[in-house]
Tab-separated table of C-alpha atoms in Angstrom:
chain	number	residue	atom	x	y	z
A	28	UNK	CA	0.000	0.000	0.000
A	29	UNK	CA	2.889	2.417	0.684
A	30	UNK	CA	4.005	2.411	-2.955
A	31	UNK	CA	0.431	2.996	-4.115
A	32	UNK	CA	0.215	6.172	-2.030
A	33	UNK	CA	3.699	7.400	-2.982
A	34	UNK	CA	2.887	6.841	-6.658
A	35	UNK	CA	-0.006	9.300	-6.287
A	36	UNK	CA	2.434	12.201	-5.872
A	37	UNK	CA	1.844	14.578	-8.759
A	38	UNK	CA	4.505	14.123	-11.448
A	39	UNK	CA	5.998	11.053	-9.736
A	40	UNK	CA	7.404	9.778	-13.029
A	41	UNK	CA	9.723	12.818	-13.200
A	42	UNK	CA	10.907	12.706	-9.588
A	43	UNK	CA	13.853	11.078	-7.827
A	44	UNK	CA	13.456	8.619	-4.962
A	45	UNK	CA	15.655	7.250	-2.192
A	46	UNK	CA	14.535	4.276	-0.088
A	47	UNK	CA	16.405	3.599	3.149
A	48	UNK	CA	15.714	-0.005	4.124
A	49	UNK	CA	14.278	-1.931	1.194
A	50	UNK	CA	14.290	-5.503	2.558
A	51	UNK	CA	13.252	-7.491	-0.561
A	52	UNK	CA	12.601	-4.458	-2.817
A	53	UNK	CA	8.845	-5.090	-2.925
A	54	UNK	CA	7.887	-1.451	-2.320
A	55	UNK	CA	10.969	-0.091	-4.110
A	56	UNK	CA	10.328	-1.991	-7.359
A	57	UNK	CA	6.803	-0.571	-7.612
A	58	UNK	CA	7.775	3.107	-7.205
A	59	UNK	CA	7.325	4.892	-10.541
A	60	UNK	CA	10.086	7.524	-10.239
A	61	UNK	CA	12.554	8.156	-13.076
A	62	UNK	CA	15.586	7.710	-10.824
A	63	UNK	CA	15.589	5.495	-7.738
A	64	UNK	CA	18.158	4.267	-5.260
A	65	UNK	CA	17.744	1.708	-2.481
A	66	UNK	CA	19.938	1.316	0.601
A	67	UNK	CA	20.090	-1.739	2.867
A	68	UNK	CA	22.596	-3.958	4.640
A	69	UNK	CA	20.996	-7.167	3.346
A	70	UNK	CA	22.685	-7.331	-0.074
A	71	UNK	CA	19.352	-6.779	-1.868
A	72	UNK	CA	19.763	-3.011	-2.378
A	73	UNK	CA	21.508	-0.919	-4.996
A	74	UNK	CA	23.750	0.400	-2.199
A	75	UNK	CA	24.755	-2.286	0.293
A	76	UNK	CA	25.678	-0.821	3.649
A	77	UNK	CA	24.235	1.109	6.549
A	78	UNK	CA	22.371	4.341	6.043
A	79	UNK	CA	25.252	6.094	7.830
A	80	UNK	CA	27.661	4.623	5.246
A	81	UNK	CA	25.400	5.814	2.458
A	82	UNK	CA	25.082	9.376	3.726
A	83	UNK	CA	28.850	9.673	4.235
A	84	UNK	CA	29.469	9.134	0.528
A	85	UNK	CA	26.275	10.512	-1.049
A	86	UNK	CA	26.518	13.566	-3.297
A	87	UNK	CA	23.012	13.458	-4.810
A	88	UNK	CA	19.704	15.106	-3.950
A	89	UNK	CA	16.315	13.375	-4.030
A	90	UNK	CA	12.758	14.627	-4.306
A	91	UNK	CA	11.471	11.896	-1.993
A	92	UNK	CA	13.240	9.973	0.771
A	93	UNK	CA	11.480	6.990	2.335
A	94	UNK	CA	12.858	5.987	5.741
A	95	UNK	CA	12.163	2.337	6.562
A	96	UNK	CA	15.530	1.012	7.783
A	97	UNK	CA	16.397	0.483	11.451
A	98	UNK	CA	13.356	1.659	13.443
A	99	UNK	CA	15.181	2.370	16.706
A	100	UNK	CA	14.817	5.983	17.808
A	101	UNK	CA	18.449	7.046	17.437
A	102	UNK	CA	18.680	5.586	13.910
A	103	UNK	CA	15.431	7.141	12.688
A	104	UNK	CA	16.513	10.468	14.168
A	105	UNK	CA	19.861	10.266	12.349
A	106	UNK	CA	18.243	9.156	9.087
A	107	UNK	CA	15.725	12.001	9.301
A	108	UNK	CA	18.399	14.619	9.939
A	109	UNK	CA	20.577	13.284	7.122
A	110	UNK	CA	17.594	13.153	4.774
A	111	UNK	CA	16.681	16.794	5.480
A	112	UNK	CA	19.967	17.826	3.842
A	113	UNK	CA	19.278	16.002	0.561
A	114	UNK	CA	15.472	15.905	0.155
A	115	UNK	CA	13.525	18.528	-1.785
A	116	UNK	CA	9.850	17.531	-1.535
A	117	UNK	CA	8.902	14.825	1.004
A	118	UNK	CA	10.473	12.704	3.712
A	119	UNK	CA	8.274	9.680	4.343
A	120	UNK	CA	8.696	7.499	7.425
A	121	UNK	CA	7.231	4.043	7.962
A	122	UNK	CA	6.182	2.353	11.225
A	123	UNK	CA	5.862	5.524	13.305
A	124	UNK	CA	2.810	4.429	15.362
A	125	UNK	CA	3.158	0.974	16.905
A	126	UNK	CA	-0.365	-0.468	17.354
A	127	UNK	CA	0.549	-2.081	20.697
A	128	UNK	CA	3.393	-2.322	23.185
A	129	UNK	CA	4.354	-5.619	21.508
A	130	UNK	CA	5.240	-3.629	18.359
A	131	UNK	CA	7.766	-1.471	20.228
A	132	UNK	CA	10.275	-4.309	19.996
A	133	UNK	CA	13.355	-3.462	17.941
A	134	UNK	CA	12.413	-6.107	15.353
A	135	UNK	CA	9.129	-4.290	14.631
A	136	UNK	CA	8.246	-0.570	14.856
A	137	UNK	CA	10.574	-0.131	17.837
A	138	UNK	CA	10.557	3.318	19.431
A	139	UNK	CA	10.607	5.449	16.276
A	140	UNK	CA	7.393	7.009	17.613
A	141	UNK	CA	9.625	9.281	19.712
A	142	UNK	CA	10.776	11.054	16.537
A	143	UNK	CA	7.171	11.540	15.460
A	144	UNK	CA	6.229	12.863	18.880
A	145	UNK	CA	8.966	15.496	18.691
A	146	UNK	CA	8.183	16.464	15.082
A	147	UNK	CA	4.514	17.018	15.882
A	148	UNK	CA	4.904	18.704	19.274
A	149	UNK	CA	8.044	20.763	18.876
A	150	UNK	CA	8.461	21.836	15.258
A	151	UNK	CA	6.519	23.916	12.785
A	152	UNK	CA	7.068	21.453	9.947
A	153	UNK	CA	4.071	20.111	8.030
A	154	UNK	CA	3.702	16.553	9.343
A	155	UNK	CA	0.920	14.204	8.180
A	156	UNK	CA	0.506	10.858	9.939
A	157	UNK	CA	-1.748	8.338	8.219
A	158	UNK	CA	-4.151	5.872	9.790
A	159	UNK	CA	-2.574	2.989	7.864
A	160	UNK	CA	0.846	1.342	7.454
A	161	UNK	CA	1.551	1.747	11.187
A	162	UNK	CA	1.389	5.522	11.035
A	163	UNK	CA	3.001	6.174	7.655
A	164	UNK	CA	4.192	9.764	8.076
A	165	UNK	CA	4.876	12.456	5.467
A	166	UNK	CA	7.002	15.506	6.271
A	167	UNK	CA	6.852	18.339	3.740
A	168	UNK	CA	10.186	19.818	2.761
A	169	UNK	CA	11.936	22.102	3.232
A	170	UNK	CA	12.424	20.898	6.753
A	171	UNK	CA	14.967	21.389	9.475
A	172	UNK	CA	17.236	19.058	11.355
A	173	UNK	CA	15.879	18.286	14.788
A	174	UNK	CA	17.675	17.942	18.100
A	175	UNK	CA	15.223	16.628	20.678
A	176	UNK	CA	16.164	17.077	24.329
A	177	UNK	CA	17.489	13.989	26.125
A	178	UNK	CA	14.184	13.432	27.927
A	179	UNK	CA	12.501	12.778	24.565
A	180	UNK	CA	14.376	9.464	24.457
A	181	UNK	CA	12.593	8.486	27.697
A	182	UNK	CA	9.065	9.018	26.308
A	183	UNK	CA	6.926	6.007	27.172
A	184	UNK	CA	4.711	4.248	24.684
A	185	UNK	CA	1.646	4.927	26.876
A	186	UNK	CA	2.388	8.669	27.022
A	187	UNK	CA	2.831	8.760	23.260
A	188	UNK	CA	-0.455	6.925	22.681
A	189	UNK	CA	-2.298	9.374	24.933
A	190	UNK	CA	-0.840	12.238	22.886
A	191	UNK	CA	-1.448	10.649	19.485
A	192	UNK	CA	-5.149	10.179	20.233
A	193	UNK	CA	-5.498	13.968	20.581
A	194	UNK	CA	-4.771	14.681	16.918
A	195	UNK	CA	-6.513	12.740	14.208
A	196	UNK	CA	-4.842	10.611	11.643
A	197	UNK	CA	-4.950	11.394	7.943
A	198	UNK	CA	-7.050	9.041	5.834
A	199	UNK	CA	-5.695	7.640	2.563
A	200	UNK	CA	-7.859	9.826	0.307
A	201	UNK	CA	-6.804	12.947	2.255
A	202	UNK	CA	-3.053	12.252	2.036
A	203	UNK	CA	-3.382	11.537	-1.691
A	204	UNK	CA	-5.095	14.925	-2.139
A	205	UNK	CA	-2.330	16.620	-0.097
A	206	UNK	CA	0.380	14.897	-2.156
A	207	UNK	CA	-1.234	15.889	-5.438
A	208	UNK	CA	-1.704	19.524	-4.412
A	209	UNK	CA	1.652	20.131	-2.688
A	210	UNK	CA	4.322	18.692	-4.921
């Protein structure tokens, strides 16, 4: 479903796309951009290595960066901040709202929700969190690097869920409209 939404971005066929964490390239192969690059440590990507390794050597810019690599807070935070420097239109992040405490394990959504919490509460960036794909989140560029205070790393899942219920999620048809009007 992620690729179906991303492919709704107006003019997608003329845009460039970077996918951090591609696993088996299922989503990546279906993206309709003219130029694409995938990054993963599993040997399945166009660039094999960590996202840190990729950003150290990267010289290119991308219209869209999809963050779906390591979902631990410190990695998502680093990937987001690195992506801000090279992304022109949208940063998209997967697995930002774990549906239960079980999903906060490192092998699942982990604690990436802490990045989302900070983006929504403490920045003026346009942030849209969807009610599908475990909180698929779109951040409109230009954006800014973020430096959450240390206590943000201690945010509990329960506190986050109480906060997240206060703002609604974006439905699929609404995010598609936003993507078509703002690209």
